Amino acid sequence: NTSATSDQVCMYCRATSSGQMVYTAFGPSAPHRSTLVTNDFFFHSGCRPNSWLRLPGFDVQRVLADWLHLIDLSLIPETSASALIELTSDDSVWQGESRDERLRMAFVQFTAECKRHRVRNRGQIFTVKQMYPLGKGNFPTLVQKHFNGAEATVLAKWLKGVTLAIAAAHPENEHAALVTGSD
């Protein structure tokens, strides 16, 4: 049985809630990525017997990921890291001598937004080192272990508000309008 409260947490691979195959080891070289399960394994060990398994043509690959894992725990942290790197390239949004200082200021604002929404922020202070765990030259990331679904939702809405405020303050800036998706 796989669930968020069991040791095995994924129906697609053998990721676990702790240990060497921990699901929070996120990225292309995560150990659990090499353990994708077969239909046979899924039928016999990955889930409890149910009528879905008896449908002709059923395949584990047809089961789509849920919104929480696809959007909240993957896309939002990835795109938010890129947005934060861009927004802290200079001190026009957050004041600070270095990008790390500006990222810290952004984190303080994000934490305040979490409190406003009564969401516990368990994340780490945003830093360049944290956002580039594989080193510069790679895409920035805010890995899954730093956010839960509620925090990711607050992060996305907060960054949308930040970018909308920039676009409103600078209507002549076409880039700011593009970033927000506004006309």
PDB file of C-alpha atoms in Angstrom:
ATOM      1  CA  ASN A   1       0.000   0.000   0.000  1.00  0.00           C
ATOM      2  CA  THR A   2       1.325   3.432  -0.908  1.00  0.00           C
ATOM      3  CA  SER A   3       0.251   6.640   0.774  1.00  0.00           C
ATOM      4  CA  ALA A   4       1.694   9.744   2.368  1.00  0.00           C
ATOM      5  CA  THR A   5       1.659   7.980   5.736  1.00  0.00           C
ATOM      6  CA  SER A   6       3.137   4.635   4.692  1.00  0.00           C
ATOM      7  CA  ASP A   7       6.836   3.925   4.221  1.00  0.00           C
ATOM      8  CA  GLN A   8       6.372   3.485   0.462  1.00  0.00           C
ATOM      9  CA  VAL A   9       4.888   6.748  -0.752  1.00  0.00           C
ATOM     10  CA  CYS A  10       4.655   6.482  -4.538  1.00  0.00           C
ATOM     11  CA  MET A  11       2.647   4.185  -6.785  1.00  0.00           C
ATOM     12  CA  TYR A  12       4.987   4.739  -9.744  1.00  0.00           C
ATOM     13  CA  CYS A  13       8.323   3.924  -8.108  1.00  0.00           C
ATOM     14  CA  ARG A  14       9.763   2.654  -4.843  1.00  0.00           C
ATOM     15  CA  ALA A  15      10.251   6.053  -3.214  1.00  0.00           C
ATOM     16  CA  THR A  16       9.972   5.922   0.561  1.00  0.00           C
ATOM     17  CA  SER A  17       9.224   8.379   3.349  1.00  0.00           C
ATOM     18  CA  SER A  18      12.777   8.029   4.719  1.00  0.00           C
ATOM     19  CA  GLY A  19      16.114   6.403   4.020  1.00  0.00           C
ATOM     20  CA  GLN A  20      18.106   6.085   0.806  1.00  0.00           C
ATOM     21  CA  MET A  21      15.031   6.166  -1.472  1.00  0.00           C
ATOM     22  CA  VAL A  22      13.427   9.185   0.245  1.00  0.00           C
ATOM     23  CA  TYR A  23      10.951  10.963  -2.030  1.00  0.00           C
ATOM     24  CA  THR A  24      12.361  14.394  -1.153  1.00  0.00           C
ATOM     25  CA  ALA A  25      15.607  13.533  -2.974  1.00  0.00           C
ATOM     26  CA  PHE A  26      14.241  15.455  -5.913  1.00  0.00           C
ATOM     27  CA  GLY A  27      15.956  15.807  -9.263  1.00  0.00           C
ATOM     28  CA  PRO A  28      17.089  13.910 -12.326  1.00  0.00           C
ATOM     29  CA  SER A  29      19.599  11.787 -10.416  1.00  0.00           C
ATOM     30  CA  ALA A  30      17.344  10.928  -7.455  1.00  0.00           C
ATOM     31  CA  PRO A  31      17.855   7.229  -6.535  1.00  0.00           C
ATOM     32  CA  HIS A  32      14.151   6.365  -6.690  1.00  0.00           C
ATOM     33  CA  ARG A  33      13.901   7.429 -10.353  1.00  0.00           C
ATOM     34  CA  SER A  34      15.560   4.151 -11.357  1.00  0.00           C
ATOM     35  CA  THR A  35      12.863   2.084  -9.604  1.00  0.00           C
ATOM     36  CA  LEU A  36       9.801   2.688 -11.773  1.00  0.00           C
ATOM     37  CA  VAL A  37       7.375  -0.171 -11.240  1.00  0.00           C
ATOM     38  CA  THR A  38       5.901  -2.574 -13.774  1.00  0.00           C
ATOM     39  CA  ASN A  39       2.210  -3.318 -14.184  1.00  0.00           C
ATOM     40  CA  ASP A  40       2.764  -6.680 -12.517  1.00  0.00           C
ATOM     41  CA  PHE A  41       4.388  -5.073  -9.468  1.00  0.00           C
ATOM     42  CA  PHE A  42       1.670  -2.412  -9.321  1.00  0.00           C
ATOM     43  CA  PHE A  43      -1.113  -5.019  -9.479  1.00  0.00           C
ATOM     44  CA  HIS A  44       0.369  -7.259  -6.800  1.00  0.00           C
ATOM     45  CA  SER A  45       2.207  -4.885  -4.475  1.00  0.00           C
ATOM     46  CA  GLY A  46       1.507  -1.268  -5.357  1.00  0.00           C
ATOM     47  CA  CYS A  47      -2.183  -1.082  -4.537  1.00  0.00           C
ATOM     48  CA  ARG A  48      -4.991  -3.019  -2.996  1.00  0.00           C
ATOM     49  CA  PRO A  49      -7.171  -5.203  -5.245  1.00  0.00           C
ATOM     50  CA  ASN A  50      -9.898  -3.114  -6.842  1.00  0.00           C
ATOM     51  CA  SER A  51     -12.198  -3.102  -9.861  1.00  0.00           C
ATOM     52  CA  TRP A  52     -10.003  -0.677 -11.823  1.00  0.00           C
ATOM     53  CA  LEU A  53      -7.298  -3.330 -12.130  1.00  0.00           C
ATOM     54  CA  ARG A  54      -9.715  -5.705 -13.831  1.00  0.00           C
ATOM     55  CA  LEU A  55     -10.578  -3.301 -16.638  1.00  0.00           C
ATOM     56  CA  PRO A  56      -9.278  -4.563 -19.993  1.00  0.00           C
ATOM     57  CA  GLY A  57      -6.308  -2.461 -21.098  1.00  0.00           C
ATOM     58  CA  PHE A  58      -5.554  -0.988 -17.669  1.00  0.00           C
ATOM     59  CA  ASP A  59      -1.933   0.139 -17.389  1.00  0.00           C
ATOM     60  CA  VAL A  60      -0.258   1.947 -14.499  1.00  0.00           C
ATOM     61  CA  GLN A  61       1.030   4.533 -17.007  1.00  0.00           C
ATOM     62  CA  ARG A  62      -2.574   5.610 -17.660  1.00  0.00           C
ATOM     63  CA  VAL A  63      -2.953   6.775 -14.073  1.00  0.00           C
ATOM     64  CA  LEU A  64      -2.167  10.467 -14.176  1.00  0.00           C
ATOM     65  CA  ALA A  65      -0.409  12.317 -11.381  1.00  0.00           C
ATOM     66  CA  ASP A  66      -2.598  14.371  -9.121  1.00  0.00           C
ATOM     67  CA  TRP A  67      -2.626  18.184  -8.970  1.00  0.00           C
ATOM     68  CA  LEU A  68      -0.744  18.312  -5.659  1.00  0.00           C
ATOM     69  CA  HIS A  69       2.286  16.420  -6.963  1.00  0.00           C
ATOM     70  CA  LEU A  70       2.291  17.774 -10.499  1.00  0.00           C
ATOM     71  CA  ILE A  71       1.557  21.446  -9.848  1.00  0.00           C
ATOM     72  CA  ASP A  72       2.006  22.306  -6.160  1.00  0.00           C
ATOM     73  CA  LEU A  73       5.093  20.209  -5.422  1.00  0.00           C
ATOM     74  CA  SER A  74       6.815  20.310  -8.821  1.00  0.00           C
ATOM     75  CA  LEU A  75       5.908  23.124 -11.202  1.00  0.00           C
ATOM     76  CA  ILE A  76       5.337  25.879  -8.633  1.00  0.00           C
ATOM     77  CA  PRO A  77       8.684  25.406  -6.839  1.00  0.00           C
ATOM     78  CA  GLU A  78      10.552  25.127 -10.162  1.00  0.00           C
ATOM     79  CA  THR A  79       9.000  28.181 -11.810  1.00  0.00           C
ATOM     80  CA  SER A  80       9.091  30.184  -8.583  1.00  0.00           C
ATOM     81  CA  ALA A  81      12.842  29.659  -8.297  1.00  0.00           C
ATOM     82  CA  SER A  82      13.321  31.084 -11.794  1.00  0.00           C
ATOM     83  CA  ALA A  83      11.051  34.017 -10.973  1.00  0.00           C
ATOM     84  CA  LEU A  84      12.917  34.755  -7.747  1.00  0.00           C
ATOM     85  CA  ILE A  85      16.287  34.633  -9.514  1.00  0.00           C
ATOM     86  CA  GLU A  86      15.017  37.105 -12.114  1.00  0.00           C
ATOM     87  CA  LEU A  87      13.327  39.373  -9.563  1.00  0.00           C
ATOM     88  CA  THR A  88      16.504  39.570  -7.452  1.00  0.00           C
ATOM     89  CA  SER A  89      18.874  40.318 -10.327  1.00  0.00           C
ATOM     90  CA  ASP A  90      18.954  43.928  -9.120  1.00  0.00           C
ATOM     91  CA  ASP A  91      17.518  45.862  -6.172  1.00  0.00           C
ATOM     92  CA  SER A  92      14.435  47.198  -7.953  1.00  0.00           C
ATOM     93  CA  VAL A  93      12.074  44.858  -6.079  1.00  0.00           C
ATOM     94  CA  TRP A  94      13.926  44.030  -2.865  1.00  0.00           C
ATOM     95  CA  GLN A  95      16.750  46.125  -1.443  1.00  0.00           C
ATOM     96  CA  GLY A  96      20.085  44.540  -0.644  1.00  0.00           C
ATOM     97  CA  GLU A  97      23.772  44.613  -1.485  1.00  0.00           C
ATOM     98  CA  SER A  98      23.809  41.061  -2.862  1.00  0.00           C
ATOM     99  CA  ARG A  99      21.385  38.664  -4.491  1.00  0.00           C
ATOM    100  CA  ASP A 100      21.422  36.554  -1.305  1.00  0.00           C
ATOM    101  CA  GLU A 101      20.377  39.602   0.730  1.00  0.00           C
ATOM    102  CA  ARG A 102      17.570  40.372  -1.743  1.00  0.00           C
ATOM    103  CA  LEU A 103      16.486  36.703  -1.642  1.00  0.00           C
ATOM    104  CA  ARG A 104      16.421  36.918   2.165  1.00  0.00           C
ATOM    105  CA  MET A 105      14.163  39.977   1.933  1.00  0.00           C
ATOM    106  CA  ALA A 106      11.888  38.075  -0.467  1.00  0.00           C
ATOM    107  CA  PHE A 107      11.774  35.159   1.995  1.00  0.00           C
ATOM    108  CA  VAL A 108      10.767  37.519   4.821  1.00  0.00           C
ATOM    109  CA  GLN A 109       7.861  38.780   2.671  1.00  0.00           C
ATOM    110  CA  PHE A 110       6.885  35.236   1.698  1.00  0.00           C
ATOM    111  CA  THR A 111       6.920  34.173   5.366  1.00  0.00           C
ATOM    112  CA  ALA A 112       4.653  37.110   6.246  1.00  0.00           C
ATOM    113  CA  GLU A 113       2.282  36.045   3.466  1.00  0.00           C
ATOM    114  CA  CYS A 114       2.237  32.485   4.821  1.00  0.00           C
ATOM    115  CA  LYS A 115       1.350  33.849   8.284  1.00  0.00           C
ATOM    116  CA  ARG A 116      -1.408  35.986   6.767  1.00  0.00           C
ATOM    117  CA  HIS A 117      -2.911  32.836   5.257  1.00  0.00           C
ATOM    118  CA  ARG A 118      -2.320  30.830   8.459  1.00  0.00           C
ATOM    119  CA  VAL A 119       0.071  28.484   6.666  1.00  0.00           C
ATOM    120  CA  ARG A 120       3.132  27.318   8.558  1.00  0.00           C
ATOM    121  CA  ASN A 121       6.254  28.129   6.574  1.00  0.00           C
ATOM    122  CA  ARG A 122       8.736  25.317   7.101  1.00  0.00           C
ATOM    123  CA  GLY A 123      10.995  26.385   4.229  1.00  0.00           C
ATOM    124  CA  GLN A 124      14.575  27.531   4.376  1.00  0.00           C
ATOM    125  CA  ILE A 125      15.661  31.101   3.683  1.00  0.00           C
ATOM    126  CA  PHE A 126      16.027  31.560  -0.073  1.00  0.00           C
ATOM    127  CA  THR A 127      19.705  31.616  -1.094  1.00  0.00           C
ATOM    128  CA  VAL A 128      21.574  31.307  -4.371  1.00  0.00           C
ATOM    129  CA  LYS A 129      23.274  28.130  -3.094  1.00  0.00           C
ATOM    130  CA  GLN A 130      19.913  26.569  -2.197  1.00  0.00           C
ATOM    131  CA  MET A 131      18.436  27.432  -5.613  1.00  0.00           C
ATOM    132  CA  TYR A 132      21.383  25.989  -7.516  1.00  0.00           C
ATOM    133  CA  PRO A 133      22.065  22.674  -5.715  1.00  0.00           C
ATOM    134  CA  LEU A 134      23.768  21.327  -8.847  1.00  0.00           C
ATOM    135  CA  GLY A 135      25.827  24.489  -9.289  1.00  0.00           C
ATOM    136  CA  LYS A 136      25.566  27.520 -11.542  1.00  0.00           C
ATOM    137  CA  GLY A 137      24.754  26.804 -15.153  1.00  0.00           C
ATOM    138  CA  ASN A 138      21.842  24.555 -14.164  1.00  0.00           C
ATOM    139  CA  PHE A 139      18.238  25.636 -13.830  1.00  0.00           C
ATOM    140  CA  PRO A 140      17.339  27.136 -10.459  1.00  0.00           C
ATOM    141  CA  THR A 141      15.063  25.030  -8.284  1.00  0.00           C
ATOM    142  CA  LEU A 142      13.276  25.145  -4.952  1.00  0.00           C
ATOM    143  CA  VAL A 143      13.270  21.434  -4.262  1.00  0.00           C
ATOM    144  CA  GLN A 144      10.116  19.730  -3.044  1.00  0.00           C
ATOM    145  CA  LYS A 145      11.377  19.114   0.481  1.00  0.00           C
ATOM    146  CA  HIS A 146      11.221  22.850   1.161  1.00  0.00           C
ATOM    147  CA  PHE A 147       7.459  23.224   0.596  1.00  0.00           C
ATOM    148  CA  ASN A 148       4.211  21.437   1.150  1.00  0.00           C
ATOM    149  CA  GLY A 149       1.146  22.003  -1.037  1.00  0.00           C
ATOM    150  CA  ALA A 150      -0.246  24.873   1.050  1.00  0.00           C
ATOM    151  CA  GLU A 151       3.096  26.703   1.088  1.00  0.00           C
ATOM    152  CA  ALA A 152       3.474  26.258  -2.674  1.00  0.00           C
ATOM    153  CA  THR A 153       0.020  27.728  -3.267  1.00  0.00           C
ATOM    154  CA  VAL A 154       0.852  30.761  -1.118  1.00  0.00           C
ATOM    155  CA  LEU A 155       4.189  31.079  -2.959  1.00  0.00           C
ATOM    156  CA  ALA A 156       2.509  31.141  -6.386  1.00  0.00           C
ATOM    157  CA  LYS A 157      -0.143  33.662  -5.347  1.00  0.00           C
ATOM    158  CA  TRP A 158       2.411  35.841  -3.563  1.00  0.00           C
ATOM    159  CA  LEU A 159       4.738  35.920  -6.591  1.00  0.00           C
ATOM    160  CA  LYS A 160       1.780  36.729  -8.834  1.00  0.00           C
ATOM    161  CA  GLY A 161       0.992  39.682  -6.561  1.00  0.00           C
ATOM    162  CA  VAL A 162       4.630  40.826  -6.646  1.00  0.00           C
ATOM    163  CA  THR A 163       4.769  40.717 -10.448  1.00  0.00           C
ATOM    164  CA  LEU A 164       1.360  42.410 -10.835  1.00  0.00           C
ATOM    165  CA  ALA A 165       2.531  45.224  -8.541  1.00  0.00           C
ATOM    166  CA  ILE A 166       5.682  45.669 -10.653  1.00  0.00           C
ATOM    167  CA  ALA A 167       3.624  45.786 -13.867  1.00  0.00           C
ATOM    168  CA  ALA A 168       1.187  48.298 -12.356  1.00  0.00           C
ATOM    169  CA  ALA A 169       4.040  50.527 -11.151  1.00  0.00           C
ATOM    170  CA  HIS A 170       5.738  50.390 -14.563  1.00  0.00           C
ATOM    171  CA  PRO A 171       3.031  50.277 -17.273  1.00  0.00           C
ATOM    172  CA  GLU A 172       5.617  51.213 -19.906  1.00  0.00           C
ATOM    173  CA  ASN A 173       7.643  48.074 -19.156  1.00  0.00           C
ATOM    174  CA  GLU A 174       6.617  45.417 -21.692  1.00  0.00           C
ATOM    175  CA  HIS A 175       8.673  42.757 -19.937  1.00  0.00           C
ATOM    176  CA  ALA A 176       6.795  43.313 -16.663  1.00  0.00           C
ATOM    177  CA  ALA A 177       3.469  42.911 -18.508  1.00  0.00           C
ATOM    178  CA  LEU A 178       4.724  39.714 -20.153  1.00  0.00           C
ATOM    179  CA  VAL A 179       5.844  38.223 -16.837  1.00  0.00           C
ATOM    180  CA  THR A 180       2.374  38.723 -15.344  1.00  0.00           C
ATOM    181  CA  GLY A 181       0.505  37.642 -18.457  1.00  0.00           C
ATOM    182  CA  SER A 182      -1.313  40.977 -18.527  1.00  0.00           C
ATOM    183  CA  ASP A 183      -1.850  43.057 -21.657  1.00  0.00           C
TER     184      ASP A 183
END
